Amino acid sequence: MEKNIIAMADALLARLARGADYAEVRAESDSNSSFILKNGLLEVSSASSEAGISARFIVNGSMVFFSTNNLSSENLKELAERGMRQAKRAASLSEKIALSEERPNRAEYSVKEVKKVLDTPQKEKLSILKQIDSAISGTAGERYLHLHDSVSEKYFANTEGSKIISKIPRISLYYNFSVKHLGKNSQRSWLYGSSSGYEIFKKWNLPKKLSEEANALLKNIQYGIKPPKKRVDVVCAPEVVGIIVHESCGHPSEADRIMSREAAQAGESFINPEMLGSRIGTPLVNIADDPTIPNSFGHYLYDDEGVRARRRILFKNGLINEFLNNRETAAALSTSSNGAARAVSYDYEPIIRMANTYFMPGDMSEEELIEGVKFGIYMKNFMEWNIDDLRLNQKYVGAEAYLIKNGRIVTPVVNPVIETTTPKLYSSVTGVANNLEFHAGTCGKGEPMQAIPVWFGGPSIKLSGIRVSRGRAR
Amino acid sequence: MMQKLKDRGIQAADSLLKLVLKKGADDAVVSFILAEETQIKFSNSRINTQMIYQPSRLSIFASFNKRIVSTSIKEMDSASLKRSAENILRAAKYAEPNPNYMGIAEGPFKYRKDSSLYDRKIDRLGEGAVDYAEEAISSASKGRVSRVAGNLETRSYYEYLTTSGKASGEMNSTLIYLSVRAIVDKANSAHSVSVSRNLSGLDTRGCASEAAELANSSFPEVKLKPGRYDILFYPLPFASMLELTAESCSIFDVEAGLSFLENKIGKRVSSEDFTLMDDPTQKGGIGSILFDDEGVPVKKKALIEKGVLKTYLHNTSTSRRYNTETTANAGLISPTPFNVVLKPGIYTMEKMISSIKKGIIVTNLWYTRFQNYRTGEFSTLPRDQAFYVKDGKIVGQVRGIRISDTMPNLLKNVSMIGKNSKKIIGWEVELPVETPPVVVKNLFVSRPE
């Protein structure tokens, strides 16, 4: 990271320290590139580089955040003075924000890249996209592929003595394609993401995976039958389990929702502070969120408040166990931050976010789970999903899905729908496999919107006696 | 300081354009944006955080023999600009040509003068914004409302654009936006927004009072059975549906298989009194601008006129491919709507409610997701207060429901359009939309068992 931007951030911190009870600064330098391929044609190659500084500080309990990419000392000084005036003006109306006491950290870390993002030739990146496109062009008429990579170098410092430097490369590949058969069509959208170098594409093997997905989707509309409309057992594959835990465990465990700070934006939570320790599901339900997983899309070792990251067990043996906290909510709840404060880039405030949320694996194999089902559904992946703003009422509609009869997968099923509530869903978990997988997503929260990289996942799980309905209720 | 930055940005944009043309670019568009935004976020009826953002940007789009590159640049000194021009050329060398790319618009162009898009008072509001947030909190804290959350934002933008097609223009705009959610408890809440290009257009008290009044409305809870219901959408939730409709008009989405309006030009897609415009020339329009991303003067156009789909949205390149005129909706890669307006109808809210035999009033929506973008199969969740209407009267409150249907059905089943429009942007609605309340018949409503 360039030394002069760190010096500017330090000078700004020193200035803020003179008038604030607490202050922190973040300086960031990012390089991004992206490529969009639509129906086999390269629409655009984009590259950008950005650098900027932000600061957040508290005066008499009144909090102010500012960010800029105009790094002249004159501008930074003016912003600091303006911010101070604003903090004082609003002090009588402010929430009287306090931060939990945390140990100051000094650290420097980076993610190891075998095939460095910045050194990988553009030609090679394009060739990756073309190979994926060719693998599905015979099956899928319309194809949209978006490859994005970034390298983010970040400096964090606060008035308590924390100084942290990090460098994290990230790569993602989003796709959407359509398959058609005799007037029927079906679509698939998904994202792959990782913090790593370009070596990750070998591991992902996307030409093979997408080609299998496209073929399976085509078979689904060719031969798929209507799903049963009754209570059955449902085996959800890791991708479906991932979205379930993200939506109905991770989000309601965010303490800023619990404390109503996001009420006018991403909403609140069905969980209250006093629900810690109360039952939410069967004892098989264990869900964690862990930013420290190497090469994960949501990877970091220190959060954007300088707190060291660690694994959080949100639901443990079916009980609500721990919330995702930043320093503000931790102080309000008389606990410590568990390092969940994240900002998508320097120019946004850090808020409570998930990193990599997953259903913790059990002992059975996926085959054993399926063998235990007399009549039910195997939901491999999904398209439509949503959940209410308290995180109770949710819906998942299968894209590639199959009927299970007497412990065997027998035929494709078209768009089975699970529409249930969080306690019902987790109370129906009767089997947990050991095939842990992670999937990537960009999670939306905050105002302005911050679409932040996360992983979510789990092994396959069995839900017993879940009511399934039909997708096309029209 | 702002004037100095502006001058520097304009100078950098002009020299970057010259540099890339010298490097052999066939087309180039350079834009410089100088922006400042402020935000006051409140929750639990107190101010939580005040924010100031300065997201200025110099960016360029260029094509070299149909090889298309775009980039943004952080440094504006002459050495950095030279380096950027070289990087752009290098990136173009490795890009593949896109035979579908057909160039940018040829100017020069004249732009309209529009003083309705900028208000110096917003630019200079500064710490005074706190008073508006305070008024919003106190006006919404009525009756059983136990806490108020929301957001007050101001935005001030300057944009300069210059192109190899001899387009050159500049534009100043401001905006003030208030979002208020009044909360009685987890089961009773309401949301309202107010947005304006000028300070006097912000209806702080009206917005907060509407949220408080709705949140305080109390009826017995009704457990609805899944089935078909007429839905009366308030402007806030219907704006979200119109945003999805207008975006599906982009030719980019149509070609990518992401539009439910594919192959529908000239066909009936909605009821006869349904006319949806994209009007970036509207006086004081929240999405009104002077020129699109390639410098073409924007124009008013009907997307859907009297129920018939009239046009997809084009830029110069896509319009040349389809032998039509640009609709002045660049997006250089993906054409985009700017300021969506649904033509108001004749009905009062009372008349609309009284016409419903079995229906639901939806005051807010969130989390709309598609099973299939082409067929438009989607579901969405009513958020905040929703009321059950039986034989023309509100008789209950409904919770925990979901609208699960298709966008083509939603448009076809529009049965009544209100007469009082409202300008909307919001957490779920990024694209500015102006719409009255609307009744849609026979939408499928589901709920968990």
PDB file of C-alpha atoms in Angstrom, chain A residues 133-376:
ATOM      1  CA  ASP A 133     -19.608 -20.086 -22.487  1.00  0.00           C
ATOM      2  CA  SER A 134     -18.700 -22.736 -25.077  1.00  0.00           C
ATOM      3  CA  ALA A 135     -19.481 -25.498 -22.592  1.00  0.00           C
ATOM      4  CA  ILE A 136     -23.130 -24.388 -22.332  1.00  0.00           C
ATOM      5  CA  SER A 137     -23.745 -22.718 -25.700  1.00  0.00           C
ATOM      6  CA  GLY A 138     -25.155 -25.946 -27.189  1.00  0.00           C
ATOM      7  CA  THR A 139     -27.779 -26.259 -24.442  1.00  0.00           C
ATOM      8  CA  ALA A 140     -28.469 -22.699 -23.348  1.00  0.00           C
ATOM      9  CA  GLY A 141     -29.745 -20.167 -25.897  1.00  0.00           C
ATOM     10  CA  GLU A 142     -29.236 -17.054 -23.787  1.00  0.00           C
ATOM     11  CA  ARG A 143     -26.146 -16.701 -21.674  1.00  0.00           C
ATOM     12  CA  TYR A 144     -24.871 -13.891 -19.492  1.00  0.00           C
ATOM     13  CA  LEU A 145     -21.474 -14.237 -17.791  1.00  0.00           C
ATOM     14  CA  HIS A 146     -19.739 -11.648 -15.648  1.00  0.00           C
ATOM     15  CA  LEU A 147     -16.198 -12.164 -14.396  1.00  0.00           C
ATOM     16  CA  HIS A 148     -14.965  -9.731 -11.770  1.00  0.00           C
ATOM     17  CA  ASP A 149     -11.737  -9.525  -9.826  1.00  0.00           C
ATOM     18  CA  SER A 150     -10.345  -7.065  -7.320  1.00  0.00           C
ATOM     19  CA  VAL A 151      -7.381  -6.507  -5.100  1.00  0.00           C
ATOM     20  CA  SER A 152      -8.128  -4.417  -2.066  1.00  0.00           C
ATOM     21  CA  GLU A 153      -5.355  -2.963   0.085  1.00  0.00           C
ATOM     22  CA  LYS A 154      -6.598  -1.513   3.320  1.00  0.00           C
ATOM     23  CA  TYR A 155      -5.185   0.416   6.269  1.00  0.00           C
ATOM     24  CA  PHE A 156      -7.145   0.794   9.511  1.00  0.00           C
ATOM     25  CA  ALA A 157      -6.107   2.815  12.545  1.00  0.00           C
ATOM     26  CA  ASN A 158      -7.951   4.132  15.583  1.00  0.00           C
ATOM     27  CA  THR A 159      -7.297   6.361  18.549  1.00  0.00           C
ATOM     28  CA  GLU A 160      -6.915   3.306  20.816  1.00  0.00           C
ATOM     29  CA  GLY A 161      -3.738   2.244  19.039  1.00  0.00           C
ATOM     30  CA  SER A 162      -4.960  -0.321  16.485  1.00  0.00           C
ATOM     31  CA  LYS A 163      -3.085  -0.348  13.180  1.00  0.00           C
ATOM     32  CA  ILE A 164      -3.961  -3.030  10.643  1.00  0.00           C
ATOM     33  CA  ILE A 165      -2.859  -3.449   7.052  1.00  0.00           C
ATOM     34  CA  SER A 166      -4.447  -6.063   4.807  1.00  0.00           C
ATOM     35  CA  LYS A 167      -4.406  -7.097   1.174  1.00  0.00           C
ATOM     36  CA  ILE A 168      -7.242  -9.276  -0.101  1.00  0.00           C
ATOM     37  CA  PRO A 169      -7.726 -10.381  -3.715  1.00  0.00           C
ATOM     38  CA  ARG A 170     -11.208 -11.552  -4.710  1.00  0.00           C
ATOM     39  CA  ILE A 171     -12.548 -13.254  -7.817  1.00  0.00           C
ATOM     40  CA  SER A 172     -16.173 -13.892  -8.748  1.00  0.00           C
ATOM     41  CA  LEU A 173     -18.060 -15.312 -11.682  1.00  0.00           C
ATOM     42  CA  TYR A 174     -21.808 -14.641 -11.983  1.00  0.00           C
ATOM     43  CA  TYR A 175     -23.892 -16.378 -14.614  1.00  0.00           C
ATOM     44  CA  ASN A 176     -27.439 -16.618 -15.852  1.00  0.00           C
ATOM     45  CA  PHE A 177     -28.595 -18.895 -18.656  1.00  0.00           C
ATOM     46  CA  SER A 178     -31.876 -20.109 -20.139  1.00  0.00           C
ATOM     47  CA  VAL A 179     -32.775 -23.513 -21.559  1.00  0.00           C
ATOM     48  CA  LYS A 180     -35.855 -24.134 -23.714  1.00  0.00           C
ATOM     49  CA  HIS A 181     -37.915 -27.127 -24.754  1.00  0.00           C
ATOM     50  CA  LEU A 182     -41.192 -27.066 -26.691  1.00  0.00           C
ATOM     51  CA  GLY A 183     -42.280 -23.625 -25.530  1.00  0.00           C
ATOM     52  CA  LYS A 184     -41.177 -24.204 -21.933  1.00  0.00           C
ATOM     53  CA  ASN A 185     -38.100 -22.585 -20.527  1.00  0.00           C
ATOM     54  CA  SER A 186     -36.126 -22.560 -17.339  1.00  0.00           C
ATOM     55  CA  GLN A 187     -33.326 -20.395 -15.971  1.00  0.00           C
ATOM     56  CA  ARG A 188     -30.367 -20.680 -13.689  1.00  0.00           C
ATOM     57  CA  SER A 189     -28.379 -17.886 -11.996  1.00  0.00           C
ATOM     58  CA  TRP A 190     -25.528 -18.438  -9.593  1.00  0.00           C
ATOM     59  CA  LEU A 191     -22.257 -17.000  -8.362  1.00  0.00           C
ATOM     60  CA  TYR A 192     -18.851 -18.477  -7.675  1.00  0.00           C
ATOM     61  CA  GLY A 193     -16.552 -16.441  -5.486  1.00  0.00           C
ATOM     62  CA  SER A 194     -13.319 -16.743  -3.577  1.00  0.00           C
ATOM     63  CA  SER A 195     -10.504 -14.738  -2.041  1.00  0.00           C
ATOM     64  CA  SER A 196      -7.571 -16.154  -3.954  1.00  0.00           C
ATOM     65  CA  GLY A 197      -5.644 -15.927  -7.179  1.00  0.00           C
ATOM     66  CA  TYR A 198      -6.741 -17.276 -10.562  1.00  0.00           C
ATOM     67  CA  GLU A 199      -5.685 -20.811  -9.588  1.00  0.00           C
ATOM     68  CA  ILE A 200      -9.217 -21.120  -8.197  1.00  0.00           C
ATOM     69  CA  PHE A 201     -10.713 -21.712 -11.656  1.00  0.00           C
ATOM     70  CA  LYS A 202      -9.004 -25.081 -11.883  1.00  0.00           C
ATOM     71  CA  LYS A 203     -10.686 -26.128  -8.653  1.00  0.00           C
ATOM     72  CA  TRP A 204     -14.083 -24.760  -9.716  1.00  0.00           C
ATOM     73  CA  ASN A 205     -14.020 -26.525 -13.102  1.00  0.00           C
ATOM     74  CA  LEU A 206     -16.907 -24.391 -14.286  1.00  0.00           C
ATOM     75  CA  PRO A 207     -17.182 -25.629 -17.895  1.00  0.00           C
ATOM     76  CA  LYS A 208     -18.023 -29.095 -16.520  1.00  0.00           C
ATOM     77  CA  LYS A 209     -20.259 -27.866 -13.689  1.00  0.00           C
ATOM     78  CA  LEU A 210     -22.301 -25.444 -15.793  1.00  0.00           C
ATOM     79  CA  SER A 211     -22.680 -27.930 -18.589  1.00  0.00           C
ATOM     80  CA  GLU A 212     -24.058 -30.483 -16.095  1.00  0.00           C
ATOM     81  CA  GLU A 213     -26.395 -27.861 -14.663  1.00  0.00           C
ATOM     82  CA  ALA A 214     -27.693 -26.853 -18.094  1.00  0.00           C
ATOM     83  CA  ASN A 215     -28.304 -30.495 -19.067  1.00  0.00           C
ATOM     84  CA  ALA A 216     -30.068 -31.225 -15.778  1.00  0.00           C
ATOM     85  CA  LEU A 217     -32.278 -28.161 -16.168  1.00  0.00           C
ATOM     86  CA  LEU A 218     -33.202 -29.186 -19.698  1.00  0.00           C
ATOM     87  CA  LYS A 219     -34.127 -32.661 -18.481  1.00  0.00           C
ATOM     88  CA  ASN A 220     -36.156 -31.047 -15.735  1.00  0.00           C
ATOM     89  CA  ILE A 221     -38.408 -29.241 -18.212  1.00  0.00           C
ATOM     90  CA  GLN A 222     -38.428 -32.219 -20.622  1.00  0.00           C
ATOM     91  CA  TYR A 223     -39.280 -34.966 -18.173  1.00  0.00           C
ATOM     92  CA  GLY A 224     -40.098 -33.233 -14.885  1.00  0.00           C
ATOM     93  CA  ILE A 225     -43.318 -34.059 -13.102  1.00  0.00           C
ATOM     94  CA  LYS A 226     -45.385 -31.824 -10.847  1.00  0.00           C
ATOM     95  CA  PRO A 227     -44.318 -31.906  -7.215  1.00  0.00           C
ATOM     96  CA  PRO A 228     -46.614 -33.529  -4.659  1.00  0.00           C
ATOM     97  CA  LYS A 229     -48.868 -31.110  -2.755  1.00  0.00           C
ATOM     98  CA  LYS A 230     -48.510 -32.532   0.731  1.00  0.00           C
ATOM     99  CA  ARG A 231     -46.179 -33.028   3.656  1.00  0.00           C
ATOM    100  CA  VAL A 232     -43.082 -34.950   2.614  1.00  0.00           C
ATOM    101  CA  ASP A 233     -39.451 -35.296   3.586  1.00  0.00           C
ATOM    102  CA  VAL A 234     -37.167 -32.916   1.741  1.00  0.00           C
ATOM    103  CA  VAL A 235     -33.433 -33.391   1.340  1.00  0.00           C
ATOM    104  CA  CYS A 236     -31.854 -30.007   0.684  1.00  0.00           C
ATOM    105  CA  ALA A 237     -28.446 -30.069  -1.005  1.00  0.00           C
ATOM    106  CA  PRO A 238     -25.641 -27.741   0.239  1.00  0.00           C
ATOM    107  CA  GLU A 239     -26.569 -24.831  -2.068  1.00  0.00           C
ATOM    108  CA  VAL A 240     -30.122 -24.733  -0.710  1.00  0.00           C
ATOM    109  CA  VAL A 241     -28.928 -25.207   2.875  1.00  0.00           C
ATOM    110  CA  GLY A 242     -26.557 -22.285   2.316  1.00  0.00           C
ATOM    111  CA  ILE A 243     -29.297 -19.839   1.383  1.00  0.00           C
ATOM    112  CA  ILE A 244     -31.496 -21.115   4.226  1.00  0.00           C
ATOM    113  CA  VAL A 245     -28.877 -20.503   6.932  1.00  0.00           C
ATOM    114  CA  HIS A 246     -27.882 -17.149   5.459  1.00  0.00           C
ATOM    115  CA  GLU A 247     -31.455 -15.863   5.405  1.00  0.00           C
ATOM    116  CA  SER A 248     -33.033 -17.395   8.474  1.00  0.00           C
ATOM    117  CA  CYS A 249     -30.105 -17.758  10.886  1.00  0.00           C
ATOM    118  CA  GLY A 250     -27.382 -15.291   9.848  1.00  0.00           C
ATOM    119  CA  HIS A 251     -29.581 -12.255   9.192  1.00  0.00           C
ATOM    120  CA  PRO A 252     -31.798 -12.532  12.293  1.00  0.00           C
ATOM    121  CA  SER A 253     -28.632 -12.983  14.390  1.00  0.00           C
ATOM    122  CA  GLU A 254     -27.270  -9.579  13.335  1.00  0.00           C
ATOM    123  CA  ALA A 255     -27.391  -7.514  16.509  1.00  0.00           C
ATOM    124  CA  ASP A 256     -27.991  -4.214  14.669  1.00  0.00           C
ATOM    125  CA  ARG A 257     -31.283  -5.646  13.382  1.00  0.00           C
ATOM    126  CA  ILE A 258     -32.047  -6.978  16.840  1.00  0.00           C
ATOM    127  CA  MET A 259     -31.428  -3.491  18.269  1.00  0.00           C
ATOM    128  CA  SER A 260     -33.575  -1.854  15.505  1.00  0.00           C
ATOM    129  CA  ARG A 261     -30.768   0.164  13.896  1.00  0.00           C
ATOM    130  CA  GLU A 262     -31.663  -1.203  10.433  1.00  0.00           C
ATOM    131  CA  ALA A 263     -35.435  -0.900  10.931  1.00  0.00           C
ATOM    132  CA  ALA A 264     -35.995   1.480   8.006  1.00  0.00           C
ATOM    133  CA  GLN A 265     -33.708  -0.477   5.693  1.00  0.00           C
ATOM    134  CA  ALA A 266     -33.049  -4.232   5.926  1.00  0.00           C
ATOM    135  CA  GLY A 267     -35.546  -4.578   8.785  1.00  0.00           C
ATOM    136  CA  GLU A 268     -35.485  -6.013  12.268  1.00  0.00           C
ATOM    137  CA  SER A 269     -35.318  -9.572  13.605  1.00  0.00           C
ATOM    138  CA  PHE A 270     -37.730 -12.009  15.179  1.00  0.00           C
ATOM    139  CA  ILE A 271     -34.970 -12.548  17.763  1.00  0.00           C
ATOM    140  CA  ASN A 272     -34.918 -10.377  20.891  1.00  0.00           C
ATOM    141  CA  PRO A 273     -31.835 -10.036  23.133  1.00  0.00           C
ATOM    142  CA  GLU A 274     -33.553 -12.132  25.804  1.00  0.00           C
ATOM    143  CA  MET A 275     -33.951 -15.046  23.379  1.00  0.00           C
ATOM    144  CA  LEU A 276     -30.287 -16.070  23.764  1.00  0.00           C
ATOM    145  CA  GLY A 277     -30.330 -19.693  24.901  1.00  0.00           C
ATOM    146  CA  SER A 278     -33.883 -20.381  23.723  1.00  0.00           C
ATOM    147  CA  ARG A 279     -34.773 -23.254  21.396  1.00  0.00           C
ATOM    148  CA  ILE A 280     -35.108 -22.652  17.666  1.00  0.00           C
ATOM    149  CA  GLY A 281     -34.733 -26.155  16.235  1.00  0.00           C
ATOM    150  CA  THR A 282     -33.819 -29.769  16.812  1.00  0.00           C
ATOM    151  CA  PRO A 283     -30.514 -30.563  18.567  1.00  0.00           C
ATOM    152  CA  LEU A 284     -29.047 -31.345  15.122  1.00  0.00           C
ATOM    153  CA  VAL A 285     -29.090 -27.634  14.230  1.00  0.00           C
ATOM    154  CA  ASN A 286     -25.607 -26.119  14.529  1.00  0.00           C
ATOM    155  CA  ILE A 287     -24.878 -23.043  12.448  1.00  0.00           C
ATOM    156  CA  ALA A 288     -21.664 -21.034  12.453  1.00  0.00           C
ATOM    157  CA  ASP A 289     -20.285 -17.953  10.779  1.00  0.00           C
ATOM    158  CA  ASP A 290     -16.538 -17.827  10.298  1.00  0.00           C
ATOM    159  CA  PRO A 291     -14.604 -15.018   8.565  1.00  0.00           C
ATOM    160  CA  THR A 292     -11.270 -16.794   9.032  1.00  0.00           C
ATOM    161  CA  ILE A 293     -11.877 -19.632   6.534  1.00  0.00           C
ATOM    162  CA  PRO A 294      -8.914 -19.445   4.104  1.00  0.00           C
ATOM    163  CA  ASN A 295      -9.800 -18.437   0.544  1.00  0.00           C
ATOM    164  CA  SER A 296     -13.436 -17.877   1.447  1.00  0.00           C
ATOM    165  CA  PHE A 297     -15.328 -15.097  -0.361  1.00  0.00           C
ATOM    166  CA  GLY A 298     -16.103 -13.435   2.989  1.00  0.00           C
ATOM    167  CA  HIS A 299     -12.559 -13.758   4.320  1.00  0.00           C
ATOM    168  CA  TYR A 300     -10.936 -11.315   6.745  1.00  0.00           C
ATOM    169  CA  LEU A 301      -8.841 -11.626   9.889  1.00  0.00           C
ATOM    170  CA  TYR A 302      -9.651  -8.224  11.417  1.00  0.00           C
ATOM    171  CA  ASP A 303     -12.955  -6.468  10.920  1.00  0.00           C
ATOM    172  CA  ASP A 304     -13.454  -2.832   9.884  1.00  0.00           C
ATOM    173  CA  GLU A 305     -13.377  -1.725  13.527  1.00  0.00           C
ATOM    174  CA  GLY A 306      -9.987  -3.394  14.021  1.00  0.00           C
ATOM    175  CA  VAL A 307     -11.402  -6.302  16.060  1.00  0.00           C
ATOM    176  CA  ARG A 308      -9.829  -9.723  15.524  1.00  0.00           C
ATOM    177  CA  ALA A 309     -12.195 -12.057  13.677  1.00  0.00           C
ATOM    178  CA  ARG A 310     -13.234 -15.440  15.025  1.00  0.00           C
ATOM    179  CA  ARG A 311     -15.784 -18.171  14.374  1.00  0.00           C
ATOM    180  CA  ARG A 312     -19.214 -17.466  15.869  1.00  0.00           C
ATOM    181  CA  ILE A 313     -21.627 -20.318  16.619  1.00  0.00           C
ATOM    182  CA  LEU A 314     -25.011 -18.685  16.050  1.00  0.00           C
ATOM    183  CA  PHE A 315     -27.287 -21.666  16.651  1.00  0.00           C
ATOM    184  CA  LYS A 316     -25.847 -24.469  18.805  1.00  0.00           C
ATOM    185  CA  ASN A 317     -27.584 -27.804  19.384  1.00  0.00           C
ATOM    186  CA  GLY A 318     -30.841 -26.153  18.309  1.00  0.00           C
ATOM    187  CA  LEU A 319     -30.487 -23.166  20.687  1.00  0.00           C
ATOM    188  CA  ILE A 320     -29.914 -19.500  19.833  1.00  0.00           C
ATOM    189  CA  ASN A 321     -26.317 -19.160  20.973  1.00  0.00           C
ATOM    190  CA  GLU A 322     -24.611 -15.962  19.851  1.00  0.00           C
ATOM    191  CA  PHE A 323     -25.354 -12.803  17.859  1.00  0.00           C
ATOM    192  CA  LEU A 324     -23.157 -11.095  15.284  1.00  0.00           C
ATOM    193  CA  ASN A 325     -21.882  -7.994  17.043  1.00  0.00           C
ATOM    194  CA  ASN A 326     -19.925  -4.875  16.307  1.00  0.00           C
ATOM    195  CA  ARG A 327     -18.575  -2.611  19.042  1.00  0.00           C
ATOM    196  CA  GLU A 328     -21.753  -0.500  19.214  1.00  0.00           C
ATOM    197  CA  THR A 329     -24.160  -3.424  19.698  1.00  0.00           C
ATOM    198  CA  ALA A 330     -21.700  -5.258  21.944  1.00  0.00           C
ATOM    199  CA  ALA A 331     -21.620  -2.247  24.296  1.00  0.00           C
ATOM    200  CA  ALA A 332     -25.410  -2.005  24.267  1.00  0.00           C
ATOM    201  CA  LEU A 333     -25.698  -5.737  25.041  1.00  0.00           C
ATOM    202  CA  SER A 334     -22.881  -5.685  27.637  1.00  0.00           C
ATOM    203  CA  THR A 335     -20.725  -8.119  25.724  1.00  0.00           C
ATOM    204  CA  SER A 336     -17.664  -8.032  23.460  1.00  0.00           C
ATOM    205  CA  SER A 337     -17.559  -7.542  19.728  1.00  0.00           C
ATOM    206  CA  ASN A 338     -17.043 -10.753  17.782  1.00  0.00           C
ATOM    207  CA  GLY A 339     -15.631  -8.911  14.795  1.00  0.00           C
ATOM    208  CA  ALA A 340     -18.657  -8.652  12.495  1.00  0.00           C
ATOM    209  CA  ALA A 341     -18.246  -5.021  11.349  1.00  0.00           C
ATOM    210  CA  ARG A 342     -17.656  -4.822   7.613  1.00  0.00           C
ATOM    211  CA  ALA A 343     -17.751  -2.102   4.966  1.00  0.00           C
ATOM    212  CA  VAL A 344     -17.861  -2.988   1.290  1.00  0.00           C
ATOM    213  CA  SER A 345     -15.196  -0.373   0.577  1.00  0.00           C
ATOM    214  CA  TYR A 346     -13.564   2.641   2.197  1.00  0.00           C
ATOM    215  CA  ASP A 347     -16.422   4.971   1.288  1.00  0.00           C
ATOM    216  CA  TYR A 348     -19.124   3.198   3.323  1.00  0.00           C
ATOM    217  CA  GLU A 349     -19.700   2.912   7.073  1.00  0.00           C
ATOM    218  CA  PRO A 350     -18.916  -0.458   8.640  1.00  0.00           C
ATOM    219  CA  ILE A 351     -22.086  -2.310   9.666  1.00  0.00           C
ATOM    220  CA  ILE A 352     -22.763  -5.796  11.004  1.00  0.00           C
ATOM    221  CA  ARG A 353     -22.415  -8.415   8.271  1.00  0.00           C
ATOM    222  CA  MET A 354     -22.078 -12.127   7.912  1.00  0.00           C
ATOM    223  CA  ALA A 355     -18.846 -13.526   6.464  1.00  0.00           C
ATOM    224  CA  ASN A 356     -19.163 -17.272   5.757  1.00  0.00           C
ATOM    225  CA  THR A 357     -22.276 -18.796   7.312  1.00  0.00           C
ATOM    226  CA  TYR A 358     -22.734 -22.546   7.292  1.00  0.00           C
ATOM    227  CA  PHE A 359     -24.693 -25.434   8.724  1.00  0.00           C
ATOM    228  CA  MET A 360     -22.093 -27.486  10.567  1.00  0.00           C
ATOM    229  CA  PRO A 361     -21.676 -30.983   9.119  1.00  0.00           C
ATOM    230  CA  GLY A 362     -22.861 -34.237  10.670  1.00  0.00           C
ATOM    231  CA  ASP A 363     -21.707 -37.830  10.214  1.00  0.00           C
ATOM    232  CA  MET A 364     -23.980 -39.330   7.564  1.00  0.00           C
ATOM    233  CA  SER A 365     -23.288 -39.402   3.866  1.00  0.00           C
ATOM    234  CA  GLU A 366     -25.759 -37.704   1.515  1.00  0.00           C
ATOM    235  CA  GLU A 367     -26.654 -41.149   0.123  1.00  0.00           C
ATOM    236  CA  GLU A 368     -27.599 -42.318   3.608  1.00  0.00           C
ATOM    237  CA  LEU A 369     -29.849 -39.274   4.046  1.00  0.00           C
ATOM    238  CA  ILE A 370     -31.627 -40.022   0.773  1.00  0.00           C
ATOM    239  CA  GLU A 371     -31.862 -43.738   1.563  1.00  0.00           C
ATOM    240  CA  GLY A 372     -33.818 -42.834   4.672  1.00  0.00           C
ATOM    241  CA  VAL A 373     -36.562 -41.085   2.686  1.00  0.00           C
ATOM    242  CA  LYS A 374     -39.582 -43.151   1.635  1.00  0.00           C
ATOM    243  CA  PHE A 375     -41.277 -40.437  -0.363  1.00  0.00           C
ATOM    244  CA  GLY A 376     -39.933 -36.954  -0.763  1.00  0.00           C
TER     245      GLY A 376
END
